[in-house]
mmCIF file of C-alpha atoms and ligand atoms in Angstrom:
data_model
loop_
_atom_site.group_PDB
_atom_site.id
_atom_site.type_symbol
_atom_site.label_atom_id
_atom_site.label_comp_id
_atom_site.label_asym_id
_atom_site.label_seq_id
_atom_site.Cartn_x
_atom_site.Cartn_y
_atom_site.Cartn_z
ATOM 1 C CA UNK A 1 261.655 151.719 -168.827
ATOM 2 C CA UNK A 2 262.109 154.844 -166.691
ATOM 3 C CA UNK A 3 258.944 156.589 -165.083
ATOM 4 C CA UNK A 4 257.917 159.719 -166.527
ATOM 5 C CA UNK A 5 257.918 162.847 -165.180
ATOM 6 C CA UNK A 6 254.731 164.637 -164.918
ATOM 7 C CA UNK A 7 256.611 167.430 -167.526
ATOM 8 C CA UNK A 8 255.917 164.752 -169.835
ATOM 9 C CA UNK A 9 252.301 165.089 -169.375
ATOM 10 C CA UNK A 10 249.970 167.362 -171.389
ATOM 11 C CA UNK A 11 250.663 170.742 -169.861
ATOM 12 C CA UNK A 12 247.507 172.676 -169.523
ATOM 13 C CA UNK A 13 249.273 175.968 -170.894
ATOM 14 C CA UNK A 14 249.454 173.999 -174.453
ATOM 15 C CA UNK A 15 245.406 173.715 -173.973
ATOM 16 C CA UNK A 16 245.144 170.067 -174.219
ATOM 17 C CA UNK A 17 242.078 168.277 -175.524
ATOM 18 C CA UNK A 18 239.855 166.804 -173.672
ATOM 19 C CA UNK A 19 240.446 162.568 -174.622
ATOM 20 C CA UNK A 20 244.517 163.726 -174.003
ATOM 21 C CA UNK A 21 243.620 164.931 -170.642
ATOM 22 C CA UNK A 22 240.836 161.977 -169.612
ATOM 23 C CA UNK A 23 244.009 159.369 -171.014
ATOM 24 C CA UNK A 24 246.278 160.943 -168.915
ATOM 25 C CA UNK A 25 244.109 160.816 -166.082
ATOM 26 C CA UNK A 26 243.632 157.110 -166.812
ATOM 27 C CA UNK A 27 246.926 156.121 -166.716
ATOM 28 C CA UNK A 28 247.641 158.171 -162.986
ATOM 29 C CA UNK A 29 245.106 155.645 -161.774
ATOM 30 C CA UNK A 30 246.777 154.630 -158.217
ATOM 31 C CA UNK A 31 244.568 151.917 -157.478
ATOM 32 C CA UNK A 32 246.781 148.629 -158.095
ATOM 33 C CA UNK A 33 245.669 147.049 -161.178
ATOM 34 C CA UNK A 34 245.932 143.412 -159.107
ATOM 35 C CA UNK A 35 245.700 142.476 -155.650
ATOM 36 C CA UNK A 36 247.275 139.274 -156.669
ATOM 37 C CA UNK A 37 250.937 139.198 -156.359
ATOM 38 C CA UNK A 38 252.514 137.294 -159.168
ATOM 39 C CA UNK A 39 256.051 137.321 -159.863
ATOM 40 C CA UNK A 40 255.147 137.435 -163.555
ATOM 41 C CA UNK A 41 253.829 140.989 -164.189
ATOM 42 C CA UNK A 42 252.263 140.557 -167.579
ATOM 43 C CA UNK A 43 249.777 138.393 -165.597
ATOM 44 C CA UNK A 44 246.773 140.111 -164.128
ATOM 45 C CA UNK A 45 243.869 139.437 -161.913
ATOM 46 C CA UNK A 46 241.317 140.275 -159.488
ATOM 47 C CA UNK A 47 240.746 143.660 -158.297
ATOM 48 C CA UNK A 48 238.486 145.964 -160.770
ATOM 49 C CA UNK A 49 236.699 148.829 -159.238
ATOM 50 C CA UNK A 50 232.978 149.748 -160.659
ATOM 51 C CA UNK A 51 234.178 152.997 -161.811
ATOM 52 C CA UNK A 52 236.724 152.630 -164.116
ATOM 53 C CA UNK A 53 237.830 149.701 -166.787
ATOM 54 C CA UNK A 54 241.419 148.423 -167.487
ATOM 55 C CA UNK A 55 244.070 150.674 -168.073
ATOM 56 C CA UNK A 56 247.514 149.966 -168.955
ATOM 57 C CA UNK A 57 249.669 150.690 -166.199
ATOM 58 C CA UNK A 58 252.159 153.411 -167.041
ATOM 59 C CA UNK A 59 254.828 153.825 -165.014
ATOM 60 C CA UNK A 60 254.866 157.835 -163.613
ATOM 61 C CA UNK A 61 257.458 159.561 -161.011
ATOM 62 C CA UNK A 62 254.665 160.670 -158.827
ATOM 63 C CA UNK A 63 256.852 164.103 -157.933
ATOM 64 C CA UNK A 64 254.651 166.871 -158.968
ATOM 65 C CA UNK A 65 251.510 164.445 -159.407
ATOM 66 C CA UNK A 66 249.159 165.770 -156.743
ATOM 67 C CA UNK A 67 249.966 169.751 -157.925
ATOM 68 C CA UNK A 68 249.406 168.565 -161.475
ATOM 69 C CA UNK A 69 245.839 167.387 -160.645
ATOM 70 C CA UNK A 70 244.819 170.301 -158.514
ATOM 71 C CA UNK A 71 245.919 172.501 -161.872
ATOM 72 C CA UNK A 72 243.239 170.491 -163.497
ATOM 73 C CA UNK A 73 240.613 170.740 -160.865
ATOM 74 C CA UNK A 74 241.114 174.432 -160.527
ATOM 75 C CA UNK A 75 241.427 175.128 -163.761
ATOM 76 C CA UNK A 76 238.119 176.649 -166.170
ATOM 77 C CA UNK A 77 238.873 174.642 -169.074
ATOM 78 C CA UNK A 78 237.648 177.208 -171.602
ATOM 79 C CA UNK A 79 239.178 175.917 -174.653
ATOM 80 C CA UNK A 80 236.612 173.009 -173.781
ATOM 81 C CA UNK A 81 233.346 173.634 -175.508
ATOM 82 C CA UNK A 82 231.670 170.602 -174.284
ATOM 83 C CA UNK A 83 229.930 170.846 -170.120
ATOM 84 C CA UNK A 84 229.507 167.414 -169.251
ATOM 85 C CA UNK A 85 233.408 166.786 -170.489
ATOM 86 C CA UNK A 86 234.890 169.202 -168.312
ATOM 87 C CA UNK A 87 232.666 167.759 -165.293
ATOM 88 C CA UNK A 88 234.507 164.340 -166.005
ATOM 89 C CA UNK A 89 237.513 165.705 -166.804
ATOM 90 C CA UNK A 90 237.282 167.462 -163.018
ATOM 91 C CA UNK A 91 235.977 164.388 -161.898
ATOM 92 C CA UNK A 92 238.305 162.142 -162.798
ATOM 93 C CA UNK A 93 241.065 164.376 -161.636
ATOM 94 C CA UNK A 94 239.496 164.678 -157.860
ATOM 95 C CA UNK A 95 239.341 161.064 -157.996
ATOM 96 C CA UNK A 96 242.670 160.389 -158.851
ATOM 97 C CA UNK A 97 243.580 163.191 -155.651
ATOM 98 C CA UNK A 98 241.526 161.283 -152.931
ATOM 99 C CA UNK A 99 243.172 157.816 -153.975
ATOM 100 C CA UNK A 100 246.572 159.986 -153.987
ATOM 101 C CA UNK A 101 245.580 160.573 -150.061
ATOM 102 C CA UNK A 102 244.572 156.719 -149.327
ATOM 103 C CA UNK A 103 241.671 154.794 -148.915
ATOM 104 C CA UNK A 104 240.437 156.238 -146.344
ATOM 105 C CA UNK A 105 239.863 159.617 -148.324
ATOM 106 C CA UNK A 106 237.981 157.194 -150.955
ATOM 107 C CA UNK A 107 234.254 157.192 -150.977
ATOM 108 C CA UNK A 108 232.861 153.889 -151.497
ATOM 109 C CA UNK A 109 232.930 151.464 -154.166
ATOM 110 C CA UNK A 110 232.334 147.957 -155.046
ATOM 111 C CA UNK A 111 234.919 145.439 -155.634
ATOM 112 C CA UNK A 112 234.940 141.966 -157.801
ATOM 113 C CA UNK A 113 236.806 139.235 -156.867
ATOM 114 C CA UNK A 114 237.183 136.051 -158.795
ATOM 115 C CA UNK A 115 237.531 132.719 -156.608
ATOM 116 C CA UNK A 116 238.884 129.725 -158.080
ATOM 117 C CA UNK A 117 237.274 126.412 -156.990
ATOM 118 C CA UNK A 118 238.140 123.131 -157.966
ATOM 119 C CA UNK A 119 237.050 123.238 -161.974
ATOM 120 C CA UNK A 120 236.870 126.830 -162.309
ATOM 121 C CA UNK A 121 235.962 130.179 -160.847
ATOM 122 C CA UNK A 122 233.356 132.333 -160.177
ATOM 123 C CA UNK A 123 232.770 135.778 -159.021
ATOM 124 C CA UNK A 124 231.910 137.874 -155.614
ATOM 125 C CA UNK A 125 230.957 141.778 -155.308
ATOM 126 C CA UNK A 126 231.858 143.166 -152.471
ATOM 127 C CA UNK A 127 230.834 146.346 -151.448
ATOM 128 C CA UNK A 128 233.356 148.821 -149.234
ATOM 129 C CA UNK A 129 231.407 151.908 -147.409
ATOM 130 C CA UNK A 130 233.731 154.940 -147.513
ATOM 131 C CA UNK A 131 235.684 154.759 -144.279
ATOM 132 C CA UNK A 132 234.782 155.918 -141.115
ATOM 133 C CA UNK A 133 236.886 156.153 -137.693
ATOM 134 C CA UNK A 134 238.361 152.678 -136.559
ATOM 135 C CA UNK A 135 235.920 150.795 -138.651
ATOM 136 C CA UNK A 136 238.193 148.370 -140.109
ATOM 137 C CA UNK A 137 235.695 145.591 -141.582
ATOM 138 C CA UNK A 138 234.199 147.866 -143.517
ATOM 139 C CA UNK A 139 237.258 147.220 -146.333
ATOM 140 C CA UNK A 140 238.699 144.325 -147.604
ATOM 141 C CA UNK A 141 242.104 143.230 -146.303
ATOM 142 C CA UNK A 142 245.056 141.247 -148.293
ATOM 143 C CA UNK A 143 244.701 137.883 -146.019
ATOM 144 C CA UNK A 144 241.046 137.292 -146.802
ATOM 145 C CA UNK A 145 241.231 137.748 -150.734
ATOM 146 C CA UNK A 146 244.702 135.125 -150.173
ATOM 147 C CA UNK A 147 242.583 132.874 -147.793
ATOM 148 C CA UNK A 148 239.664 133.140 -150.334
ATOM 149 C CA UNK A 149 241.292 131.807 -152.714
ATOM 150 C CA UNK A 150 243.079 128.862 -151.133
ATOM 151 C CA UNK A 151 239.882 127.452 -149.540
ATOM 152 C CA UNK A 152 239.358 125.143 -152.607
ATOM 153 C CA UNK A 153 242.831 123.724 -152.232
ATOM 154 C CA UNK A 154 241.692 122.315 -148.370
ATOM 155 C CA UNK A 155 239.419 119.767 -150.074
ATOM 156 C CA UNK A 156 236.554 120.776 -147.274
ATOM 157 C CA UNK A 157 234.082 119.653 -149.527
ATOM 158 C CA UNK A 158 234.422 116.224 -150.821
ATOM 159 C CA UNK A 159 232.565 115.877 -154.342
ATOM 160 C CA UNK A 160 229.624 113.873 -153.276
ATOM 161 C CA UNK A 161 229.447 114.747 -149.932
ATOM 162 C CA UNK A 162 225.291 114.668 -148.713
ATOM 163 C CA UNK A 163 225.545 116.716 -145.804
ATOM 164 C CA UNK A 164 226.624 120.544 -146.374
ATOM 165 C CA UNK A 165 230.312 121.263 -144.384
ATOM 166 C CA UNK A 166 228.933 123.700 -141.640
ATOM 167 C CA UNK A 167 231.564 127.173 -141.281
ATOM 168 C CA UNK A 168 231.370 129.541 -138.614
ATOM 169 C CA UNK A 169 233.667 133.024 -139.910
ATOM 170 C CA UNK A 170 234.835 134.994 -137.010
ATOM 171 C CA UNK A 171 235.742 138.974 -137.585
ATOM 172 C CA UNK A 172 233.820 138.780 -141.742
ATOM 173 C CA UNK A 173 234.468 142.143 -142.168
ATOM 174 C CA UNK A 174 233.227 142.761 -145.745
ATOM 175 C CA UNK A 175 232.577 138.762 -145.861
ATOM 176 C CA UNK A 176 235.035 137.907 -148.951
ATOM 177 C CA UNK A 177 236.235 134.698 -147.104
ATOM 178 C CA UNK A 178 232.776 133.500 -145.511
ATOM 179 C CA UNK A 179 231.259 134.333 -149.033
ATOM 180 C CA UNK A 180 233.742 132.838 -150.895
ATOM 181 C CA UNK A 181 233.519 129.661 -148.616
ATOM 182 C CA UNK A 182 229.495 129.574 -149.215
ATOM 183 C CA UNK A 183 229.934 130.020 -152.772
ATOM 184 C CA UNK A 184 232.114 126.424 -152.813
ATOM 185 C CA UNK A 185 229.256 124.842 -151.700
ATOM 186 C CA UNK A 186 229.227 125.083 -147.602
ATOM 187 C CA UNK A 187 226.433 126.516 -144.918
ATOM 188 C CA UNK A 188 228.342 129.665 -143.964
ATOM 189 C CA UNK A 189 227.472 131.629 -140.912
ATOM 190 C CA UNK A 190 229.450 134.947 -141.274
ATOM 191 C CA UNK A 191 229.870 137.256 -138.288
ATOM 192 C CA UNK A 192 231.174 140.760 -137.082
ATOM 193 C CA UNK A 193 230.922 143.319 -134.786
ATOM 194 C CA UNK A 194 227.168 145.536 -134.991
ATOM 195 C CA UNK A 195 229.098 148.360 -136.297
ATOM 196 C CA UNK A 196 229.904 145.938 -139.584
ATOM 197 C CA UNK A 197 226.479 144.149 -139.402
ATOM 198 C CA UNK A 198 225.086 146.234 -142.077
ATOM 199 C CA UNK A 199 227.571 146.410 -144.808
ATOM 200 C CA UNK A 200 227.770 142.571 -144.046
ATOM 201 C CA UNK A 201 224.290 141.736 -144.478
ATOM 202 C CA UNK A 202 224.115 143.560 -147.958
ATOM 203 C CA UNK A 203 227.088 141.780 -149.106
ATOM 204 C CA UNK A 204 225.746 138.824 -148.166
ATOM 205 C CA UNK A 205 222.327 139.860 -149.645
ATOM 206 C CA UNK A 206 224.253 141.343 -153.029
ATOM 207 C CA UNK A 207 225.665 137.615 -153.466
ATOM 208 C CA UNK A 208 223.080 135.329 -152.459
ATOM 209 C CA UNK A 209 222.101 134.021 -156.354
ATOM 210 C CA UNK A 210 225.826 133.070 -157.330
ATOM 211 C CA UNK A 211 225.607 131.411 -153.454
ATOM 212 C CA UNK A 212 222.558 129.592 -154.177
ATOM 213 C CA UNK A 213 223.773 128.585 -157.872
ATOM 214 C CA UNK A 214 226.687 126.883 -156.173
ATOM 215 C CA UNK A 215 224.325 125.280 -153.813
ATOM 216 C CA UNK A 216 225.850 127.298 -150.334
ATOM 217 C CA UNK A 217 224.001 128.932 -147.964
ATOM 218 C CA UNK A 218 224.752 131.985 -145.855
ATOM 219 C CA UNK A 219 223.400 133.406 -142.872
ATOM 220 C CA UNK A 220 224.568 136.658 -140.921
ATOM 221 C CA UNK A 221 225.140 137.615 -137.552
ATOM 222 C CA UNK A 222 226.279 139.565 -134.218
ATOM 223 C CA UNK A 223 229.289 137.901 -132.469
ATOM 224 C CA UNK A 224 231.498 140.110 -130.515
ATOM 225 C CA UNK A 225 234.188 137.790 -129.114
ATOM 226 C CA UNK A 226 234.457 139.550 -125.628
ATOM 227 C CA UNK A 227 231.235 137.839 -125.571
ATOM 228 C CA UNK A 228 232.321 134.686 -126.869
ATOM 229 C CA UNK A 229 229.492 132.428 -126.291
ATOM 230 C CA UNK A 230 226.888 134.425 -127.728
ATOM 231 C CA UNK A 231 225.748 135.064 -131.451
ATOM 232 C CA UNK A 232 222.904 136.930 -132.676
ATOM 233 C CA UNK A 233 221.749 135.464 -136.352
ATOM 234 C CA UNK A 234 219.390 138.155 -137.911
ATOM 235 C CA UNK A 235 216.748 137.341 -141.118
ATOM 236 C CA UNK A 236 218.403 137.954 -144.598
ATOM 237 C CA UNK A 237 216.027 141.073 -144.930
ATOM 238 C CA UNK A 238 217.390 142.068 -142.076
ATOM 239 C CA UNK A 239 220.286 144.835 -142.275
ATOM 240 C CA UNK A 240 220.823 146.169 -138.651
ATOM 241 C CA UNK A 241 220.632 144.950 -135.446
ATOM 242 C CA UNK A 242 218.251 146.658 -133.747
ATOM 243 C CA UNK A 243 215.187 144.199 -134.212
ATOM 244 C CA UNK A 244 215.301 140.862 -132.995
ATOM 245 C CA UNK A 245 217.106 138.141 -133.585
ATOM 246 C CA UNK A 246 217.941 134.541 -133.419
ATOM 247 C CA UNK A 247 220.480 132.584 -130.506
ATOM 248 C CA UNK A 248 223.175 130.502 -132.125
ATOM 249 C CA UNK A 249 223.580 127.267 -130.506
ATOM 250 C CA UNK A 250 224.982 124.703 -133.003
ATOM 251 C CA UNK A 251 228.750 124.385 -133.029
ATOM 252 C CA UNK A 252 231.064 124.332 -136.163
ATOM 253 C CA UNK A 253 233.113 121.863 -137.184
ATOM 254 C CA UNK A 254 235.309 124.522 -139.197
ATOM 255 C CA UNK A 255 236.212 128.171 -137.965
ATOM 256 C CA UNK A 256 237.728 130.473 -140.374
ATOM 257 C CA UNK A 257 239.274 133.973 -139.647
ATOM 258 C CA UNK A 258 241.289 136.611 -141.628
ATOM 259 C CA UNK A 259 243.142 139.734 -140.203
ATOM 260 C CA UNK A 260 242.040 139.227 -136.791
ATOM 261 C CA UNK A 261 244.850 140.526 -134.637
ATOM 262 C CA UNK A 262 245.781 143.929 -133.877
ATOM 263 C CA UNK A 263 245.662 144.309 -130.956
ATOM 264 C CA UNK A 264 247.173 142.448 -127.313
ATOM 265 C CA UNK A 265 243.945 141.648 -126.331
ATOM 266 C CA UNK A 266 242.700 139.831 -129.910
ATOM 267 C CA UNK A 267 244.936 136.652 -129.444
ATOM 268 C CA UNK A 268 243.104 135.704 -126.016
ATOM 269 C CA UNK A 269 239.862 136.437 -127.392
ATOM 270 C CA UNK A 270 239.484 135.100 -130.610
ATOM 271 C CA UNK A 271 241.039 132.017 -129.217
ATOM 272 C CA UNK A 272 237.862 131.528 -126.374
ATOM 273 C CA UNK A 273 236.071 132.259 -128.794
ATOM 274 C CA UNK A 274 236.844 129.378 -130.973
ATOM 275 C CA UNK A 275 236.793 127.370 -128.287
ATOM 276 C CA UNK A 276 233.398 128.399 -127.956
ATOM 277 C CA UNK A 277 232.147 127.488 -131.474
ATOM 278 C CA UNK A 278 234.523 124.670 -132.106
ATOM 279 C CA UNK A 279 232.775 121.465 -132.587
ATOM 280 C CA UNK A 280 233.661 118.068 -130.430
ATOM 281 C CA UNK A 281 234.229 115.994 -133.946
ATOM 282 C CA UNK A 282 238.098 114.734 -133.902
ATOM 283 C CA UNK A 283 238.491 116.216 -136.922
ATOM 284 C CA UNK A 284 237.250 119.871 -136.695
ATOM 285 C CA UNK A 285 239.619 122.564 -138.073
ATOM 286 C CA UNK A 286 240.317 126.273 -138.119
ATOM 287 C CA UNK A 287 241.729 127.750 -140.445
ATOM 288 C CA UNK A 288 243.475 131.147 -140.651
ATOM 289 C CA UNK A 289 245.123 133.507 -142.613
ATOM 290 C CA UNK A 290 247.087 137.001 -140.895
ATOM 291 C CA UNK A 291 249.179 139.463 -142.346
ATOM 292 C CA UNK A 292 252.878 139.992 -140.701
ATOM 293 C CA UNK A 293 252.578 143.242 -139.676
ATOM 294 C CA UNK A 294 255.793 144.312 -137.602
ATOM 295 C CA UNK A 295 253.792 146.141 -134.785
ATOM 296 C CA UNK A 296 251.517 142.463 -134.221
ATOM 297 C CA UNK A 297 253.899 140.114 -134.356
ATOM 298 C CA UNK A 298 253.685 139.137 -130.725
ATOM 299 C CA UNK A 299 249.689 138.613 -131.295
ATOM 300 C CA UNK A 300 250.490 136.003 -134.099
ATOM 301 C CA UNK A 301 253.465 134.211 -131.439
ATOM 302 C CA UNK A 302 250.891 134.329 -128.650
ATOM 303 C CA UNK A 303 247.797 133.298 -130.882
ATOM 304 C CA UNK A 304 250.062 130.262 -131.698
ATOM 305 C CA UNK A 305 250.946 129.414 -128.323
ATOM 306 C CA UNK A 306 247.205 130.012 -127.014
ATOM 307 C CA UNK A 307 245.934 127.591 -129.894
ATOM 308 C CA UNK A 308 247.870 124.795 -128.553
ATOM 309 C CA UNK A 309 246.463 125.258 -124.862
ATOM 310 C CA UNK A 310 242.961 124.734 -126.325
ATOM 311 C CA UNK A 311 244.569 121.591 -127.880
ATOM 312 C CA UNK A 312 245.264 122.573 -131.781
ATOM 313 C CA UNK A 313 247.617 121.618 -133.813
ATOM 314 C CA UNK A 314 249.139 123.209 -136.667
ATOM 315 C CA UNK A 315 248.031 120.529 -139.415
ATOM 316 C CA UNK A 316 249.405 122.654 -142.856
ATOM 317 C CA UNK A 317 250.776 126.454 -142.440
ATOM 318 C CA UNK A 318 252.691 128.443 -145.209
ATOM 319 C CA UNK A 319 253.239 131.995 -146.561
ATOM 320 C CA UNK A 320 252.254 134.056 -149.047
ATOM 321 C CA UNK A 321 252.045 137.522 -150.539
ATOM 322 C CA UNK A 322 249.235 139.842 -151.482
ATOM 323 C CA UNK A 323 248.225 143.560 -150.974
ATOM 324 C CA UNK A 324 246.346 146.137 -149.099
ATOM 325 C CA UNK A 325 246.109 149.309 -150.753
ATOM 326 C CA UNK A 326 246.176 151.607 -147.884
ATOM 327 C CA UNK A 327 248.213 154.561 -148.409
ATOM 328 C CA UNK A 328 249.702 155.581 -151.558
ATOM 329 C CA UNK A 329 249.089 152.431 -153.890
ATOM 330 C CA UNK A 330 250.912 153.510 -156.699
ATOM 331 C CA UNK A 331 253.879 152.269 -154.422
ATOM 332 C CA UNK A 332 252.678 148.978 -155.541
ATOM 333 C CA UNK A 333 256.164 146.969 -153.514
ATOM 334 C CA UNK A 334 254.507 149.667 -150.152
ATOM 335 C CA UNK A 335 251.492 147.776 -150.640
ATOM 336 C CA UNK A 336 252.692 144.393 -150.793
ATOM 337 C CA UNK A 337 252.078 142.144 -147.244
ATOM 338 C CA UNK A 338 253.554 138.726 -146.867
ATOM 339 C CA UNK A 339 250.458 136.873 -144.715
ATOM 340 C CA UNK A 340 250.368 133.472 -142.827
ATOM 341 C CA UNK A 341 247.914 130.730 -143.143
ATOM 342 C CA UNK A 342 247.653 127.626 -141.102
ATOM 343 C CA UNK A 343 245.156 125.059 -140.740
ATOM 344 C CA UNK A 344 244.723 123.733 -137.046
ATOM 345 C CA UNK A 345 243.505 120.256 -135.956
ATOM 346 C CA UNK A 346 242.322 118.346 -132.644
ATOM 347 C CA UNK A 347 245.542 117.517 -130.732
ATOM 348 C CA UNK A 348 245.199 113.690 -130.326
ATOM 349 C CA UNK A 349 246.083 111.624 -127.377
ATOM 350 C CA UNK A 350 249.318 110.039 -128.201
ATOM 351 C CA UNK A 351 249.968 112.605 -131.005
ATOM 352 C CA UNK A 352 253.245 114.797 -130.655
ATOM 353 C CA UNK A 353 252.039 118.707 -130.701
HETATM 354 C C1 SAM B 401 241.259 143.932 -140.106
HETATM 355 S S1 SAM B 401 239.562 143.546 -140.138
HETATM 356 C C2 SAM B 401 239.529 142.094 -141.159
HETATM 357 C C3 SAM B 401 238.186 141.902 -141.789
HETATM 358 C C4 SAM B 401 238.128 140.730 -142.773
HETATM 359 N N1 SAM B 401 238.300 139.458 -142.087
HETATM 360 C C5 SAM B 401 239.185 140.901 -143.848
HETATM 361 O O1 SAM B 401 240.258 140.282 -143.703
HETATM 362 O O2 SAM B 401 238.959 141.651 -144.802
HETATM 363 C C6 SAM B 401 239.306 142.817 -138.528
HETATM 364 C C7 SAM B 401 237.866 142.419 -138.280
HETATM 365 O O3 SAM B 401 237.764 141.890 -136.969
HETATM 366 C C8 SAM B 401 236.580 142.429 -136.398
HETATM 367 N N2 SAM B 401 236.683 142.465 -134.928
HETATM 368 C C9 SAM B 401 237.543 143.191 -134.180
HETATM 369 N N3 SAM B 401 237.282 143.025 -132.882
HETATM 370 C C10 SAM B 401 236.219 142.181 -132.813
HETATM 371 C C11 SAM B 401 235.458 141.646 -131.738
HETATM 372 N N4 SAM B 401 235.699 141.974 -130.467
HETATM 373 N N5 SAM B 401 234.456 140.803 -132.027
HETATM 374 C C12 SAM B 401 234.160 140.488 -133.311
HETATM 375 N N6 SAM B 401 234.830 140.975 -134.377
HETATM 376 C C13 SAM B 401 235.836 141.822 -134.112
HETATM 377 C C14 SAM B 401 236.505 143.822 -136.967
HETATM 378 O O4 SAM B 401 235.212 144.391 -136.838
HETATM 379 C C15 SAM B 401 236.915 143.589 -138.391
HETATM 380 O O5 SAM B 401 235.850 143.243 -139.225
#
């Protein structure tokens, strides 16, 4: 079907009703309706943002879209009797401007994601502060909600297994993966810069009871890998940094990470610091999942090479696809980012690496 034209919307001059108006609105929705990428487009998935439900995804040239909304916003409306519809109808229309501009003009919102685990699923709510500066773990990227929900398929926790599978998360961000990886059952100890501490620790906080259900445990803390060797874990009621805190010493015999490098420095120092927290056992892992971005993909080469002078091995890597929904998301194909995962081992004497 061809995309309309936004002449084929309900032109204000014809004084449109109100429900015409909030379903056209609706349908100019830019958020993607899915951050899973499925070749099959009748199946959907995943993202749903707090403030508005489902909406069937229409399919509209966006030429003329952003004048067309500031029409509505600056328009009176007076052939609408009712107050509070206009507000929404004004509403709805600024809305659909700032995701027009991106998510960093978006204030913030709360995002569920459903993880599948062996026999099932169950939910996470993560919530995204509106964006500020270079703060880049304050949203969600496309490599943790893919590493999310491929954690199940590592078998990391055997049915039956007594002791809980201990997980250090380098770079949480929001915390989708080290949340995700609780909610399967393990003792998760997610961790980020101070600047993320806080929306971290009320992520954490917003999800303990589905954690706890599924018999995980989280803990949150301060580890800023040009200090690799140190971690600050703070107490769960605890959502800055400013009061004291705990010293991590154990080590971890699995190390996840998502979206880590973007920069020439971040291969070199997320590496030490897995080397850091990496525990002794033979068969400790680390698993990761990064986007192929075309300005970082010397990081990826050189985190590859780096990995194998700390003696890792890749022991299972593929690719996938999923999105980010920076910039203009109605592009849905501008969205799209093909990410790689890999799962690292100990490099054993007599082993080929
Ligand atoms: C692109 S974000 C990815 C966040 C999250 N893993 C995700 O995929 O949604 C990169 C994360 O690495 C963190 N990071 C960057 N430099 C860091 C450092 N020196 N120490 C610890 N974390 C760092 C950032 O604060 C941010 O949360």
């Amino acid at each position: 079907m061809s995309p309309l034209s936004v002449l084929d919307l309900p032109q204000l001059y014809t004084k449109p009703s109100a429900k015409a108006l909030l379903d056209t609105l609706a349908l100019l929705t830019s958020a993607p309706s899915s951050w899973d990428y499925n070749a099959d487009p009748d199946t959907k998935d995943g993202l749903d943002l707090d403030t508005q439900g489902e909406v069937e995804r229409v399919q509209i040239d966006s030429e003329g879209v952003a004048r067309y909304l500031t029409s509505i916003v600056s328009n009176s409306l007076k052939w609408i009797p009712d107050e509070e519809v206009k507000e929404e109808i004004w509403n709805q229309a600024s809305l659909r401007l700032s995701e027009r501009s991106g998510r960093t003009a978006m204030g913030d919102l709360n995002r569920r994601f459903t993880i599948p685990t062996r026999d099932g699923s169950f939910e996470l709510n993560i919530h995204e502060p509106a964006l500020t500066g270079d703060d880049l773990g304050l949203k969600t990227w496309a490599a943790s909600y893919l590493l999310a929900k491929r954690l199940h398929l590592f078998d990391l926790i055997p049915p039956g297994q007594r002791d809980k599978a201990r997980v250090l998360e380098l770079g949480s961000g929001t915390g989708l993966v080290g949340l995700a990886m609780a909610g399967l059952g393990a003792d998760v100890v997610l961790t980020d810069l101070p600047s993320i501490y806080t929306n971290l620790a009320r992520n954490a906080k917003t999800n303990a009871s589905i954690v706890e259900q599924n018999r995980g445990i989280i803990r949150t803390g301060v580890l800023d890998w040009t200090s690799p060797h140190s971690c600050t874990l703070f107490p769960e009621d605890v959502v800055d940094t400013n009061g004291d805190g705990d010293a991590l010493s154990e080590k971890f015999p699995l190390i996840l990470a998502a979206d880590s490098l973007y920069s020439p420095d971040h291969p070199q120092m997320l590496v030490n610091t897995i080397a850091a927290w990496l525990s002794e056992d033979v068969d400790s892992k680390v698993i990761v999942e990064f986007p192929y971005r075309a300005a970082y993909l010397p990081e990826i080469a050189s985190f590859r090479k780096q990995m194998t002078m700390i003696g890792l091995q890749i022991l299972n890597e593929g690719e996938e696809k999923g999105f980010d929904d920076w910039g203009d998301a109605s592009k849905d194909e501008d969205a799209l980012v093909t990410c790689w995962w890999s799962c690292w081992g100990k490099n054993l004497p007599g082993q080929d690496s």
